[in-house]
Tab-separated table of C-alpha atoms in Angstrom:
chain	number	residue	atom	x	y	z
A	1	CYS	CA	0.000	0.000	0.000
A	2	HIS	CA	2.770	2.450	0.948
A	3	LEU	CA	4.732	1.512	-2.177
A	4	ILE	CA	1.717	2.257	-4.391
A	5	HIS	CA	1.240	5.555	-2.560
A	6	TYR	CA	4.885	6.479	-3.085
A	7	LEU	CA	4.765	5.561	-6.776
A	8	ARG	CA	1.659	7.711	-7.282
A	9	LEU	CA	3.402	10.672	-5.658
A	10	SER	CA	6.595	10.080	-7.650
A	11	HIS	CA	4.617	9.967	-10.893
A	12	HIS	CA	2.839	13.215	-9.983
A	13	LEU	CA	6.122	14.992	-9.259
A	14	ILE	CA	7.733	13.652	-12.440
A	15	VAL	CA	4.839	15.011	-14.505
A	16	LEU	CA	5.024	18.426	-12.792
A	17	ASN	CA	8.796	18.579	-13.271
A	18	TYR	CA	8.350	17.667	-16.946
A	19	LEU	CA	5.792	20.451	-17.406
A	20	ILE	CA	8.031	22.987	-15.685
A	21	CYS	CA	11.019	22.002	-17.836
A	22	THR	CA	8.880	22.093	-20.996
A	23	PHE	CA	7.494	25.539	-20.218
A	24	ASP	CA	11.005	26.721	-19.426
A	25	LYS	CA	11.871	26.372	-23.117
A	26	LEU	CA	9.091	28.753	-24.117
A	27	LYS	CA	9.804	32.358	-24.972
A	28	ASP	CA	9.350	35.031	-22.333
A	29	VAL	CA	6.403	37.237	-23.180
A	30	SER	CA	7.060	40.501	-21.364
A	31	SER	CA	8.845	43.666	-22.438
A	32	GLU	CA	12.543	43.511	-23.225
A	33	ASP	CA	12.959	46.774	-21.305
A	34	ILE	CA	12.900	45.025	-17.943
A	35	LYS	CA	16.426	44.598	-16.574
A	36	ILE	CA	16.925	41.161	-15.005
A	37	THR	CA	19.882	40.463	-12.738
A	38	ASP	CA	20.786	37.604	-10.410
A	39	ALA	CA	22.130	38.549	-6.996
A	40	VAL	CA	22.785	37.093	-3.547
A	41	PHE	CA	21.011	38.602	-0.535
A	42	ASP	CA	22.580	37.442	2.748
A	43	GLY	CA	23.596	34.109	1.230
A	44	VAL	CA	20.279	33.595	-0.612
A	45	GLU	CA	20.042	33.738	-4.396
A	46	VAL	CA	17.473	36.146	-5.825
A	47	ARG	CA	16.463	37.383	-9.258
A	48	VAL	CA	15.751	41.106	-9.494
A	49	PHE	CA	13.462	42.623	-12.141
A	50	GLU	CA	13.896	46.377	-12.660
A	51	PRO	CA	11.801	48.528	-14.995
A	52	PRO	CA	13.642	51.305	-16.857
A	53	ALA	CA	14.169	54.567	-15.014
A	54	LYS	CA	12.042	57.517	-16.054
A	55	GLY	CA	13.452	61.003	-16.099
A	56	ASP	CA	10.897	62.642	-13.808
A	57	GLU	CA	10.565	59.689	-11.446
A	58	SER	CA	11.735	59.446	-7.864
A	59	LEU	CA	11.506	56.070	-6.105
A	60	LYS	CA	9.764	52.912	-7.293
A	61	ARG	CA	7.374	50.530	-5.613
A	62	SER	CA	8.569	46.986	-4.957
A	63	VAL	CA	7.346	43.412	-4.495
A	64	VAL	CA	9.284	40.597	-2.839
A	65	TYR	CA	7.939	37.480	-4.561
A	66	ILE	CA	8.260	33.887	-3.287
A	67	HIS	CA	7.400	31.161	-5.806
A	68	GLY	CA	5.296	28.056	-5.184
A	69	GLY	CA	5.944	24.386	-5.861
A	70	GLY	CA	5.349	22.526	-2.595
A	71	TRP	CA	8.714	23.718	-1.202
A	72	ALA	CA	10.192	21.164	-3.639
A	73	LEU	CA	9.633	22.312	-7.231
A	74	ALA	CA	10.061	25.296	-9.562
A	75	SER	CA	12.465	28.212	-9.416
A	76	ALA	CA	12.644	31.971	-9.705
A	77	ARG	CA	14.515	31.318	-12.960
A	78	THR	CA	11.955	29.104	-14.692
A	79	SER	CA	9.993	30.625	-17.544
A	80	LEU	CA	6.690	30.406	-15.628
A	81	TYR	CA	7.847	32.626	-12.760
A	82	ASN	CA	10.187	34.684	-14.902
A	83	ASN	CA	7.186	35.714	-17.005
A	84	LEU	CA	5.006	36.466	-13.984
A	85	CYS	CA	7.642	38.649	-12.325
A	86	ARG	CA	8.513	40.477	-15.551
A	87	ILE	CA	4.850	41.281	-16.154
A	88	MET	CA	4.481	42.452	-12.543
A	89	ALA	CA	7.552	44.690	-12.850
A	90	GLU	CA	6.264	46.126	-16.115
A	91	SER	CA	2.602	46.552	-15.116
A	92	LEU	CA	3.357	48.075	-11.710
A	93	ASN	CA	6.539	49.917	-12.712
A	94	ALA	CA	7.982	48.191	-9.656
A	95	VAL	CA	11.206	46.460	-8.660
A	96	VAL	CA	10.379	42.768	-8.162
A	97	VAL	CA	12.694	40.567	-6.104
A	98	SER	CA	12.062	36.860	-6.741
A	99	VAL	CA	13.538	34.653	-4.011
A	100	GLU	CA	15.407	31.495	-5.069
A	101	TYR	CA	15.095	29.625	-1.784
A	102	ARG	CA	16.556	26.120	-1.482
A	103	LEU	CA	14.236	23.179	-2.076
A	104	VAL	CA	13.361	19.723	-0.796
A	105	PRO	CA	15.213	17.319	-0.777
A	106	GLU	CA	18.362	19.479	-0.495
A	107	VAL	CA	16.922	21.100	2.627
A	108	CYS	CA	13.742	20.774	4.686
A	109	PHE	CA	11.895	22.997	7.156
A	110	PRO	CA	12.886	25.433	8.540
A	111	GLU	CA	15.541	26.203	5.913
A	112	GLN	CA	13.124	27.385	3.197
A	113	TYR	CA	11.594	29.755	5.744
A	114	HIS	CA	15.018	31.001	6.854
A	115	ASP	CA	16.067	31.605	3.236
A	116	ALA	CA	12.952	33.647	2.508
A	117	LEU	CA	13.300	35.616	5.745
A	118	ARG	CA	17.012	36.354	5.265
A	119	ALA	CA	16.566	37.513	1.664
A	120	THR	CA	13.618	39.737	2.604
A	121	LYS	CA	15.339	41.315	5.604
A	122	HIS	CA	18.435	42.006	3.516
A	123	PHE	CA	16.353	43.763	0.867
A	124	LEU	CA	14.504	45.829	3.493
A	125	GLN	CA	17.743	47.475	4.640
A	126	PRO	CA	17.627	51.185	3.765
A	127	ASP	CA	20.947	51.137	1.895
A	128	VAL	CA	19.868	48.171	-0.252
A	129	LEU	CA	16.538	49.811	-1.064
A	130	ALA	CA	18.407	52.971	-2.035
A	131	GLU	CA	20.655	50.939	-4.337
A	132	TYR	CA	17.571	49.759	-6.240
A	133	SER	CA	15.771	53.137	-5.992
A	134	VAL	CA	12.899	51.627	-3.991
A	135	ASP	CA	10.483	53.620	-1.859
A	136	PRO	CA	10.744	52.052	1.644
A	137	SER	CA	7.090	52.878	2.361
A	138	ARG	CA	5.747	50.982	-0.695
A	139	ILE	CA	6.901	47.377	-0.455
A	140	ALA	CA	4.736	44.253	-0.686
A	141	ILE	CA	5.575	40.666	0.208
A	142	SER	CA	3.842	38.099	-1.951
A	143	GLY	CA	3.850	34.457	-3.010
A	144	ASP	CA	1.743	31.642	-4.393
A	145	SER	CA	0.943	28.256	-2.836
A	146	ALA	CA	4.001	27.179	-0.794
A	147	GLY	CA	5.421	30.611	-1.569
A	148	GLY	CA	2.283	32.115	-0.045
A	149	ASN	CA	3.007	30.043	3.051
A	150	LEU	CA	6.538	31.458	3.236
A	151	ALA	CA	5.339	35.012	2.540
A	152	ALA	CA	2.790	34.832	5.378
A	153	ALA	CA	5.358	33.336	7.777
A	154	VAL	CA	7.934	36.001	6.870
A	155	CYS	CA	5.365	38.785	7.382
A	156	GLN	CA	4.468	37.410	10.794
A	157	GLN	CA	8.108	37.291	11.863
A	158	LEU	CA	8.869	40.778	10.564
A	159	SER	CA	5.931	42.124	12.589
A	160	LYS	CA	7.612	40.827	15.771
A	161	GLU	CA	11.003	42.454	15.164
A	162	GLU	CA	10.989	45.787	16.984
A	163	ASP	CA	14.250	47.141	15.551
A	164	LEU	CA	13.203	46.844	11.910
A	165	ALA	CA	13.570	50.194	10.141
A	166	VAL	CA	11.425	49.269	7.114
A	167	ARG	CA	8.280	47.155	7.141
A	168	PRO	CA	6.132	45.835	4.299
A	169	LYS	CA	3.088	47.910	3.418
A	170	LEU	CA	1.157	44.910	2.033
A	171	GLN	CA	1.087	41.153	1.811
A	172	ALA	CA	-0.528	39.380	-1.136
A	173	LEU	CA	-1.108	35.630	-0.859
A	174	ILE	CA	-2.137	33.588	-3.890
A	175	TYR	CA	-3.930	30.304	-3.056
A	176	PRO	CA	-1.606	29.931	-0.039
A	177	VAL	CA	-1.054	26.712	1.919
A	178	LEU	CA	-1.377	27.796	5.544
A	179	GLN	CA	-2.207	24.803	7.729
A	180	ALA	CA	-1.513	21.108	8.248
A	181	PHE	CA	-3.921	20.780	11.180
A	182	ASP	CA	-7.055	19.665	9.355
A	183	PHE	CA	-6.956	17.779	6.060
A	184	ASN	CA	-10.754	17.507	6.042
A	185	THR	CA	-11.861	21.091	5.621
A	186	PRO	CA	-14.735	21.393	3.128
A	187	SER	CA	-12.318	22.268	0.304
A	188	TYR	CA	-10.110	19.277	1.121
A	189	GLN	CA	-13.178	17.032	1.053
A	190	GLN	CA	-14.685	18.628	-2.058
A	191	ASN	CA	-11.453	18.673	-4.093
A	192	MET	CA	-9.649	15.629	-2.730
A	193	ASN	CA	-9.075	14.216	-6.231
A	194	MET	CA	-8.782	17.495	-8.131
A	195	PRO	CA	-5.963	17.533	-10.718
A	196	VAL	CA	-2.833	19.612	-10.162
A	197	LEU	CA	-3.085	19.286	-6.363
A	198	PRO	CA	-4.996	16.230	-5.036
A	199	ARG	CA	-5.177	15.912	-1.254
A	200	TYR	CA	-2.693	13.035	-1.027
A	201	VAL	CA	-0.097	15.087	-2.913
A	202	MET	CA	-0.512	18.075	-0.578
A	203	ILE	CA	-0.151	15.811	2.447
A	204	ASN	CA	3.039	14.363	1.023
A	205	TYR	CA	4.423	17.809	0.261
A	206	TRP	CA	3.997	18.522	3.982
A	207	ILE	CA	5.688	15.251	4.943
A	208	ASP	CA	8.622	16.004	2.642
A	209	TYR	CA	8.868	19.579	3.950
A	210	PHE	CA	9.093	18.222	7.491
A	211	ASN	CA	11.466	15.389	6.478
A	212	GLY	CA	8.935	12.838	7.691
A	213	ASN	CA	7.885	9.328	6.694
A	214	TYR	CA	5.190	8.572	4.108
A	215	ASP	CA	3.848	5.943	6.519
A	216	LEU	CA	2.233	8.855	8.379
A	217	ALA	CA	0.172	9.963	5.376
A	218	HIS	CA	-2.993	8.044	6.271
A	219	GLU	CA	-2.847	9.173	9.915
A	220	LEU	CA	-2.643	12.788	8.741
A	221	LEU	CA	-5.423	12.293	6.192
A	222	ILE	CA	-7.903	11.245	8.883
A	223	ASN	CA	-6.697	13.951	11.346
A	224	ASN	CA	-5.272	11.499	13.875
A	225	HIS	CA	-2.483	14.020	14.580
A	226	THR	CA	-4.967	16.567	15.951
A	227	ALA	CA	-7.384	14.242	17.761
A	228	LEU	CA	-8.970	15.397	21.008
A	229	ASN	CA	-6.491	13.368	23.057
A	230	VAL	CA	-3.465	15.108	21.492
A	231	GLY	CA	-2.826	17.684	24.193
A	232	ARG	CA	-0.417	19.862	22.218
A	233	ALA	CA	-3.020	20.382	19.496
A	234	LEU	CA	-5.921	21.373	21.740
A	235	SER	CA	-4.903	24.994	22.262
A	236	PHE	CA	-4.797	25.580	18.510
A	237	ARG	CA	-8.161	24.084	17.605
A	238	ALA	CA	-10.196	27.285	17.881
A	239	ARG	CA	-7.739	29.147	15.630
A	240	LEU	CA	-8.825	27.179	12.584
A	241	ASN	CA	-12.315	26.053	13.393
A	242	TRP	CA	-13.770	26.162	9.899
A	243	THR	CA	-17.339	25.783	11.151
A	244	SER	CA	-17.125	29.373	12.426
A	245	LEU	CA	-14.587	30.853	9.994
A	246	LEU	CA	-16.004	29.827	6.602
A	247	PRO	CA	-19.091	31.180	4.825
A	248	ALA	CA	-22.042	28.843	4.301
A	249	SER	CA	-21.303	28.726	0.567
A	250	PHE	CA	-17.960	27.067	1.383
A	251	LYS	CA	-19.178	24.821	4.206
A	252	LYS	CA	-22.093	23.373	2.208
A	253	ASN	CA	-23.101	20.105	3.900
A	254	TYR	CA	-19.613	18.932	4.855
A	255	LYS	CA	-19.026	17.683	8.397
A	256	PRO	CA	-15.934	18.201	10.556
A	257	VAL	CA	-13.614	15.206	10.977
A	258	VAL	CA	-12.477	15.275	14.598
A	259	GLN	CA	-11.053	12.077	16.052
A	260	THR	CA	-11.674	11.431	19.741
A	261	THR	CA	-8.607	9.242	20.071
A	262	GLY	CA	-5.697	9.690	17.717
A	263	THR	CA	-1.930	9.337	17.631
A	264	ALA	CA	-0.061	11.873	19.750
A	265	ALA	CA	3.252	10.393	18.626
A	266	ILE	CA	2.804	11.978	15.184
A	267	VAL	CA	3.309	15.443	16.638
A	268	GLU	CA	6.352	14.154	18.510
A	269	GLN	CA	7.803	12.834	15.239
A	270	LEU	CA	6.831	15.963	13.265
A	271	PRO	CA	6.793	18.861	15.764
A	272	ALA	CA	6.680	21.340	12.880
A	273	LEU	CA	3.006	20.393	12.396
A	274	LEU	CA	2.316	22.851	15.230
A	275	ASP	CA	5.107	25.340	14.456
A	276	VAL	CA	3.683	28.714	13.447
A	277	ARG	CA	6.667	29.341	11.135
A	278	ALA	CA	5.426	26.414	9.044
A	279	VAL	CA	1.724	26.800	9.740
A	280	PRO	CA	0.878	30.543	9.724
A	281	LEU	CA	-2.828	29.943	10.377
A	282	LEU	CA	-1.888	28.846	13.920
A	283	ALA	CA	-0.629	32.331	14.828
A	284	ASP	CA	-2.226	34.026	17.822
A	285	ASP	CA	-4.511	37.042	17.482
A	286	ALA	CA	-1.858	39.466	18.718
A	287	THR	CA	0.483	38.459	15.888
A	288	LEU	CA	-2.293	38.653	13.305
A	289	SER	CA	-3.273	42.147	14.456
A	290	ARG	CA	0.200	43.397	13.473
A	291	GLN	CA	-0.034	42.184	9.861
A	292	PRO	CA	-0.146	44.677	6.977
A	293	ARG	CA	-3.108	45.194	4.646
A	294	THR	CA	-3.669	41.810	3.019
A	295	TYR	CA	-4.880	40.308	-0.241
A	296	VAL	CA	-5.812	36.612	-0.378
A	297	LEU	CA	-6.693	34.940	-3.666
A	298	THR	CA	-8.578	31.632	-3.513
A	299	CYS	CA	-9.939	29.228	-6.134
A	300	GLU	CA	-13.026	27.056	-5.796
A	301	ASN	CA	-11.420	23.976	-7.340
A	302	ASP	CA	-8.537	23.828	-4.865
A	303	VAL	CA	-7.936	21.846	-1.675
A	304	LEU	CA	-6.321	25.013	-0.245
A	305	ARG	CA	-9.335	27.268	-0.766
A	306	ASP	CA	-10.328	27.152	2.901
A	307	ASP	CA	-6.771	27.773	4.162
A	308	GLY	CA	-6.874	31.189	2.483
A	309	ALA	CA	-10.465	31.943	3.456
A	310	MET	CA	-9.858	31.102	7.129
A	311	TYR	CA	-6.731	33.252	7.232
A	312	ALA	CA	-8.593	36.168	5.669
A	313	LYS	CA	-11.377	35.868	8.247
A	314	ARG	CA	-8.962	35.642	11.190
A	315	LEU	CA	-7.036	38.686	9.942
A	316	GLU	CA	-10.322	40.542	9.566
A	317	HIS	CA	-11.300	39.616	13.129
A	318	ALA	CA	-7.889	40.945	14.252
A	319	GLY	CA	-8.605	44.329	12.648
A	320	VAL	CA	-6.472	43.979	9.510
A	321	PRO	CA	-7.917	45.340	6.227
A	322	VAL	CA	-8.365	42.260	4.008
A	323	THR	CA	-9.457	41.593	0.442
A	324	LEU	CA	-10.555	37.995	-0.197
A	325	ASP	CA	-10.566	37.548	-3.970
A	326	HIS	CA	-12.380	34.278	-4.722
A	327	PHE	CA	-12.615	32.734	-8.193
A	328	HIS	CA	-15.446	30.245	-8.637
A	329	ASP	CA	-14.224	28.613	-11.848
A	330	CYS	CA	-10.462	28.533	-11.220
A	331	PHE	CA	-8.014	25.903	-9.984
A	332	HIS	CA	-4.841	25.682	-7.931
A	333	GLY	CA	-1.770	27.008	-9.708
A	334	CYS	CA	-3.717	28.661	-12.518
A	335	MET	CA	-2.032	32.073	-12.316
A	336	ILE	CA	1.267	30.899	-13.818
A	337	PHE	CA	-0.481	29.243	-16.789
A	338	THR	CA	-0.657	32.250	-19.081
A	339	VAL	CA	1.748	31.237	-21.868
A	340	TRP	CA	0.932	29.096	-24.901
A	341	PRO	CA	0.109	26.182	-24.960
A	342	THR	CA	-1.411	26.648	-21.479
A	343	ASP	CA	-2.620	30.225	-21.827
A	344	PHE	CA	-5.734	29.583	-19.762
A	345	SER	CA	-8.305	32.323	-19.221
A	346	ALA	CA	-8.205	31.398	-15.512
A	347	GLY	CA	-4.529	32.357	-15.419
A	348	VAL	CA	-5.021	35.698	-17.137
A	349	GLN	CA	-8.104	36.486	-15.036
A	350	THR	CA	-6.462	35.788	-11.669
A	351	ARG	CA	-3.196	37.501	-12.598
A	352	SER	CA	-5.013	40.628	-13.767
A	353	SER	CA	-7.053	40.829	-10.560
A	354	TYR	CA	-3.955	40.335	-8.393
A	355	ILE	CA	-1.915	42.972	-10.230
A	356	LYS	CA	-4.864	45.399	-10.178
A	357	TRP	CA	-5.087	45.101	-6.368
A	358	LEU	CA	-1.349	45.690	-5.992
A	359	ASP	CA	-1.534	48.679	-8.313
A	360	GLU	CA	-4.388	50.244	-6.335
A	361	ASN	CA	-2.935	49.569	-2.886
A	362	LEU	CA	0.838	49.702	-3.260
């Protein structure tokens, strides 16, 4: 059974890697005027996209972007993300810093988080911002999927650092993965077999991120790791109680899956399951209240829909201005599919809405 499970996951990752490599051979579609340079920020590789200077212009806006891929796939240098960041730089007339954090299996949690945090903090230094002609009061931190996870975690940490001279004005999270507490939210139940990101693949991305064993996959799937007898999980339960955080249109007729007796040893083996740096939705209200104005994009056909919706609601409860941008006909990962032969309307639609929000708020 575990061998079959592993082979299914391996096949899924092989297909995704093949698609990424295939798309990487496609021509970039944005303006040739954008200057692209590779740099190293505090030991972390980044790719910087700079629009041309204008004679009457002072300082530019900026976006720190963290790519998705389950902490294991893709790159700031692949065509898919290269195109997205070039179009963002061009459309917003902004300096875009795309973080090339290290991936599974080279490193596991918390190294991806540390890479993203180090690169961001380096960029936020006043002298570095001046080097790139960036306005320190107009910086956003953004990311999609696993990159949305890292962006949210970085924002939370930055909000706790009292000696920081420059802070992000915005965070923009695109179908972010924010919790590993409950794999039976309505969107996980509704979309458990949805292509691109089935539930079993998301669970295994988490296991790989935490350097765990695939033998735990079934226990996680049925929420044995957060059963009522798992003491360490009890204090977090109210922070992602979807029965109170989701709208009726998301909850539909789905029922919570809460085990009375589970397996406390799972949390001992994978303590990161309850580590807020990995699971930003577990943050306390005080931390959430310090977050910047936030944009969360969610898609109906996505196991992660409810992660984003719950985070938006908790931020709203904490007094943070939030825009929840939900797309009824879209799917996980769609925003990067905007180049032939996968120039999907869903990709263009979500990307346009995301860039429009940044343009109006940054």
